[in-house]
Short mmCIF file of C-alpha atoms in Angstrom, two decimals:
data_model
loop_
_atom_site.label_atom_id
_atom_site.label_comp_id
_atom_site.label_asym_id
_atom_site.label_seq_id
_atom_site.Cartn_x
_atom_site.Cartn_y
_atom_site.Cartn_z
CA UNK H 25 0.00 0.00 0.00
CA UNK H 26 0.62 3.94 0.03
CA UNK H 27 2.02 4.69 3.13
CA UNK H 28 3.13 7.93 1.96
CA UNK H 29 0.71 10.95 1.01
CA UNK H 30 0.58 11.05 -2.83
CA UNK H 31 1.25 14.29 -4.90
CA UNK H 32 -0.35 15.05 -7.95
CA UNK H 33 0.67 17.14 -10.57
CA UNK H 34 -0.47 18.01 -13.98
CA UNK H 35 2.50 18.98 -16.40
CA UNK H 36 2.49 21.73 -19.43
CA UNK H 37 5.41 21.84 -22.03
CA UNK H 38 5.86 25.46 -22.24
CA UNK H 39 5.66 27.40 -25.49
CA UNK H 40 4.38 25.15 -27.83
CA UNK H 41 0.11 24.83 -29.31
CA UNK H 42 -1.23 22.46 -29.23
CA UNK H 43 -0.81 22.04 -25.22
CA UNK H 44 1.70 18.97 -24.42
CA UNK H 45 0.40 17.69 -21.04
CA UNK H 46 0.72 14.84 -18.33
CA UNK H 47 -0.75 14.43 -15.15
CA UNK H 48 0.46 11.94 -13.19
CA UNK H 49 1.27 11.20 -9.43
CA UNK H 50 4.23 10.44 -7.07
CA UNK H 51 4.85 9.78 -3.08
CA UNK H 52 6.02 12.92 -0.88
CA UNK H 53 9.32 11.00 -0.27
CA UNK H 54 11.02 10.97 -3.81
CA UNK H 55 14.00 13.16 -4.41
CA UNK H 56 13.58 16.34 -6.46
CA UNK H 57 16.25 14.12 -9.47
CA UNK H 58 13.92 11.66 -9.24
CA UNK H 59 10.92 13.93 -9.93
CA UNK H 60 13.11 15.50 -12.67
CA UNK H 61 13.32 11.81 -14.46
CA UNK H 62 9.93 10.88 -14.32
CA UNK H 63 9.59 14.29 -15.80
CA UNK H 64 11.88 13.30 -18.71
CA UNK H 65 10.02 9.77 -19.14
CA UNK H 66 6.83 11.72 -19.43
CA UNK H 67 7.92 14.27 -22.00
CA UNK H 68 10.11 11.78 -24.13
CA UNK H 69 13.47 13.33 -22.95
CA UNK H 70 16.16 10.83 -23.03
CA UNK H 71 19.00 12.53 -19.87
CA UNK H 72 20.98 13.58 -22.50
CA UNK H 73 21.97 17.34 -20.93
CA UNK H 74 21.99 19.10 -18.15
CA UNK H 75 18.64 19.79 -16.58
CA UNK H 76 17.15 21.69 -13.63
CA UNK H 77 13.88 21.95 -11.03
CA UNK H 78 12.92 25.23 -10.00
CA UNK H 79 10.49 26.09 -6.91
CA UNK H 80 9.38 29.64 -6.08
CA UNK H 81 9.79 29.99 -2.36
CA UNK H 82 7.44 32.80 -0.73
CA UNK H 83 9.15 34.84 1.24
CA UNK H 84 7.68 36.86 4.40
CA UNK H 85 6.45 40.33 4.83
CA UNK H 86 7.81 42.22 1.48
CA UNK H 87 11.23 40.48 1.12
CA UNK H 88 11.44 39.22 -2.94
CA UNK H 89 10.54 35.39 -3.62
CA UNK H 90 13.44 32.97 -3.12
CA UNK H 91 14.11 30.78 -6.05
CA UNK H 92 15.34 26.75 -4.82
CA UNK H 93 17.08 25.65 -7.86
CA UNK H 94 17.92 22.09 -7.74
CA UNK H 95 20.61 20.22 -10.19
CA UNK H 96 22.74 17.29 -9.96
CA UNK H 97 26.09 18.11 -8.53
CA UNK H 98 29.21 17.41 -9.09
CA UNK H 99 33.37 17.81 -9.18
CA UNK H 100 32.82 19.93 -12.64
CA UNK H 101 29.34 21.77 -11.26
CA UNK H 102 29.50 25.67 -12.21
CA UNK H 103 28.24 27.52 -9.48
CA UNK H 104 24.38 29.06 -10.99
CA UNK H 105 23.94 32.63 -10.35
CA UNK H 106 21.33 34.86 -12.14
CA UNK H 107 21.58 38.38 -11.59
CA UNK H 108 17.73 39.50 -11.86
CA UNK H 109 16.56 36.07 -9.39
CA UNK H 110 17.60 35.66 -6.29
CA UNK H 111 18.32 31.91 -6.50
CA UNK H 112 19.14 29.55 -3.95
CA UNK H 113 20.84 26.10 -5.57
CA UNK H 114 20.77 22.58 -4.07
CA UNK H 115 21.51 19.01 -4.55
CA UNK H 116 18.73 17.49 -6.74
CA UNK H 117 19.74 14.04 -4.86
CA UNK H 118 19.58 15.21 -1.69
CA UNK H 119 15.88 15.31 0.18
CA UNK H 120 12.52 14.64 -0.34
CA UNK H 121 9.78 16.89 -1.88
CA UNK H 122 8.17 16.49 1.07
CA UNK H 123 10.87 18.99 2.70
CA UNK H 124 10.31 21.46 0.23
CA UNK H 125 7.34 22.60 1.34
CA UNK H 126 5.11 22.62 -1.48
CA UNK H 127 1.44 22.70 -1.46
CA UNK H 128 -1.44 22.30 -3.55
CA UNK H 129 -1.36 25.35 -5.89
CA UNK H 130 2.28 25.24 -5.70
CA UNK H 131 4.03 25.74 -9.50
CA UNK H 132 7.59 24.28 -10.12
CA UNK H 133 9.22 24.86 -13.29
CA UNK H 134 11.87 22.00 -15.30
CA UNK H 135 14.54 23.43 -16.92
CA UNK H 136 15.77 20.64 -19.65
CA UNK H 137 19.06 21.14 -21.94
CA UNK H 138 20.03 24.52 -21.29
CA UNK H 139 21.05 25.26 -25.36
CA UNK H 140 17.40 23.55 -26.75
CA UNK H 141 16.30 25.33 -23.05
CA UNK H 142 12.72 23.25 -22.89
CA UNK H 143 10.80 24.19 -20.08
CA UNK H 144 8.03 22.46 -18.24
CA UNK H 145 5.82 24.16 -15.96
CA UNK H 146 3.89 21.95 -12.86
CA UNK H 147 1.35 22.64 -11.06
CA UNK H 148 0.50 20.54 -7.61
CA UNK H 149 -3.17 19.89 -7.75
CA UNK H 150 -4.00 17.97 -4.83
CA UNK H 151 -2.20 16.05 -1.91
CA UNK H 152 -3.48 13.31 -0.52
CA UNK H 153 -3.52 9.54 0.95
CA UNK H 154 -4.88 6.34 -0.80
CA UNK H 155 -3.94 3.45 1.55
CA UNK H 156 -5.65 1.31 -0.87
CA UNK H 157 -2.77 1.97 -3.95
CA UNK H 158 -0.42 -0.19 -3.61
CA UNK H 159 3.14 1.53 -3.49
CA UNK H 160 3.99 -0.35 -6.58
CA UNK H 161 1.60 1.68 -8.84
CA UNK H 162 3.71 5.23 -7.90
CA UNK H 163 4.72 6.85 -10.17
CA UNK H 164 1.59 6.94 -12.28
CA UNK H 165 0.38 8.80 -15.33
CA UNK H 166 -3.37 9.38 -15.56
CA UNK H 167 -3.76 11.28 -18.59
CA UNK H 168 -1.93 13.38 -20.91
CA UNK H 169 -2.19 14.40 -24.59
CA UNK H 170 0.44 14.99 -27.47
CA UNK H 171 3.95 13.43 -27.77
CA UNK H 172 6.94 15.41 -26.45
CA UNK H 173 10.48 17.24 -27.50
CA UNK H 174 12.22 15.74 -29.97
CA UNK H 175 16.07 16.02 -28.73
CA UNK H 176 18.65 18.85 -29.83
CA UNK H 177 15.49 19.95 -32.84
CA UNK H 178 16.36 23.40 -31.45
CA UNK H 179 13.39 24.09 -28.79
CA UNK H 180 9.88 24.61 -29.81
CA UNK H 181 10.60 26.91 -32.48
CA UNK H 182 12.35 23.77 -34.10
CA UNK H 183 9.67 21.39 -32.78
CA UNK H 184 7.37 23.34 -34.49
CA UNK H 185 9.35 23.39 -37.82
CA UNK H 186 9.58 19.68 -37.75
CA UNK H 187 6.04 18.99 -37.42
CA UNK H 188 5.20 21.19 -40.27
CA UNK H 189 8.11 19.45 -42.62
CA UNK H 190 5.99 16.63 -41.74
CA UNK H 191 2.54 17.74 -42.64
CA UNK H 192 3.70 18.64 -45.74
CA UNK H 193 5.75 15.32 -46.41
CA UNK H 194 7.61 17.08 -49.39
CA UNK H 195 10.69 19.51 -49.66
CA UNK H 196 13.92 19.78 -48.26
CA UNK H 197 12.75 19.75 -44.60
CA UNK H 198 10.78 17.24 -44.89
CA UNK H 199 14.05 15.28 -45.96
CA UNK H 200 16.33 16.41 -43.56
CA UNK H 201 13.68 15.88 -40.85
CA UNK H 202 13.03 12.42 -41.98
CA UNK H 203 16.61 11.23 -42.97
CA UNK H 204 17.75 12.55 -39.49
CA UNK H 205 14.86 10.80 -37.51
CA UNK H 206 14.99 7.68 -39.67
CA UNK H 207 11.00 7.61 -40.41
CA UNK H 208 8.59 8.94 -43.32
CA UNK H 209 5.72 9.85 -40.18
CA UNK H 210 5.98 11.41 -37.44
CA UNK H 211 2.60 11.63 -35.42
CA UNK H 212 3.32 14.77 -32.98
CA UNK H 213 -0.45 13.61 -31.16
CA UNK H 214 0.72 10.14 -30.22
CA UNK H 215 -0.15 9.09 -26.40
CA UNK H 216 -0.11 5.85 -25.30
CA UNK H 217 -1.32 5.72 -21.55
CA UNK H 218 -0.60 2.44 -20.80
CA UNK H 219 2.72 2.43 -22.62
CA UNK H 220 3.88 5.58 -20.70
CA UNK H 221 3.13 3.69 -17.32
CA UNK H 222 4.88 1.02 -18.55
CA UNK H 223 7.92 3.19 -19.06
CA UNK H 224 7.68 4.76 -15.54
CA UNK H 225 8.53 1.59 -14.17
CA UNK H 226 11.50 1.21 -16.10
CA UNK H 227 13.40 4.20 -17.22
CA UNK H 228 13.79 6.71 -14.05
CA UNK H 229 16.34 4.14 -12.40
CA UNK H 230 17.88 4.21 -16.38
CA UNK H 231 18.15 7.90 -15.87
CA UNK H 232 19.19 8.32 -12.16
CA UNK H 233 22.48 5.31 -13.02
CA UNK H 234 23.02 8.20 -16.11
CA UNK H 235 23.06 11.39 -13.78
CA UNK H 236 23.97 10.05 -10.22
CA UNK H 237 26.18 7.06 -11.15
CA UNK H 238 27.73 8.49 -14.17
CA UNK H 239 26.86 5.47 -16.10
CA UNK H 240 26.20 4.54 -19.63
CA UNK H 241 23.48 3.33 -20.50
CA UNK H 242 23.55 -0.33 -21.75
CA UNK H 243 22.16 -1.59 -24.91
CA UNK H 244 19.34 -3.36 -23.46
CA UNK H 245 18.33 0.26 -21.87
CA UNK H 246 18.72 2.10 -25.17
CA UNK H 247 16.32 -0.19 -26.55
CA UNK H 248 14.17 0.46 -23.91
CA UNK H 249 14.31 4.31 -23.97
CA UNK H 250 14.03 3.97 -27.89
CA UNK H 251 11.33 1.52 -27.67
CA UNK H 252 12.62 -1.46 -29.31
CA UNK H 253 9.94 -3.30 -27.35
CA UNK H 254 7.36 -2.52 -29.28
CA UNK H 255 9.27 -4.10 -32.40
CA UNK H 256 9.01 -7.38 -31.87
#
């Protein structure tokens, strides 16, 4: 069972029509990386760059809002700093979203490859307990509609230019597009529901050996990721 009170969130890729959303739920006690991959599962990202979680933090009487910035850490990690935010940065593997304070109502924002620099903005719709769910069934998409980023396409404006080359299935776009992705479609509406729950179960360990461990990814994950499962 549940033994932990259950967040749920509904997800919005930012800047793109038509509206790219999840929502899906998680336990209180997952770290904010963790969060972060199931965020990249969700939105077809594949931890190929740098990515971080950011969480307004209201601050009391008339002081400016605090901005916890959380990234994965390491020997090589470049200090943040943004000189128009005053931004606090922590460990993304370190704590639980629980100790963050959020609240229903509360918006985070992912920050994914900061060159492409997708953005996904969540919303915390309800908290609550269900000692009925078994644990198991965490983390759980319940609905969602349209397919993702495509990797290093150059952001939405680029998204966007793909799925037009492919509309038009003609032209030199449409060639580069389709020489580059190694298909003739590309269906930017596809959502499978059960298929992305399927992947929640799989891929956010794939991700967190990739960030945390500094592991490659094996052959049998690739597959997995690139959904060579649904080949056979």
């Amino acid at each position: 069972m549940a033994t932990h009170p259950i967040y749920q969130f509904c997800a919005e890729l930012d800047d793109y029509k038509p509206i790219i959303w999840r929502r899906f739920q998680v336990t209180d006690n997952i770290t904010p990386a963790r969060l972060c991959y199931i965020i990249q599962v969700l939105f077809e990202m594949t931890a190929s760059h740098l990515m971080a979680l950011e969480v307004p933090f209201e601050m009391p009487s008339n002081a400016p809002d605090v901005i916890l910035r959380f990234e994965i850490m390491d020997d090589d990690f470049d200090d943040y700093s943004d000189p128009h935010r005053d931004v606090r940065v922590y460990d993304a593997t370190e704590g639980t979203l629980r100790r963050i304070g959020l609240r229903p109502g509360s918006i985070l924002n992912f920050n994914y490859d900061f060159g492409d620099d997708w953005w996904v903005k969540l919303t915390l719709e309800e908290v609550f307990e269900d000692k009925d769910l078994p644990g198991s069934e965490l983390p759980r998409v319940l609905g969602g509609a349209g397919f993702g980023i495509v990797e290093d396409v150059g952001g939405t404006g680029g998204l966007e230019d793909l799925v037009k080359a492919f509309k038009k299935k003609k032209g030199a776009d449409y060639k580069q597009f389709s020489e580059w992705l190694g298909v003739d479609e590309f269906d930017m509406a596809a959502f499978d529901l059960d298929d992305m729950n399927f992947r929640l179960k799989k891929i956010p360990r794939i991700y967190k050996q990739c960030y945390e461990d500094r592991l490659e990814p094996t052959q049998r994950s690739i597959d997995l990721i690139e959904r060579k499962y649904l080949k056979k």
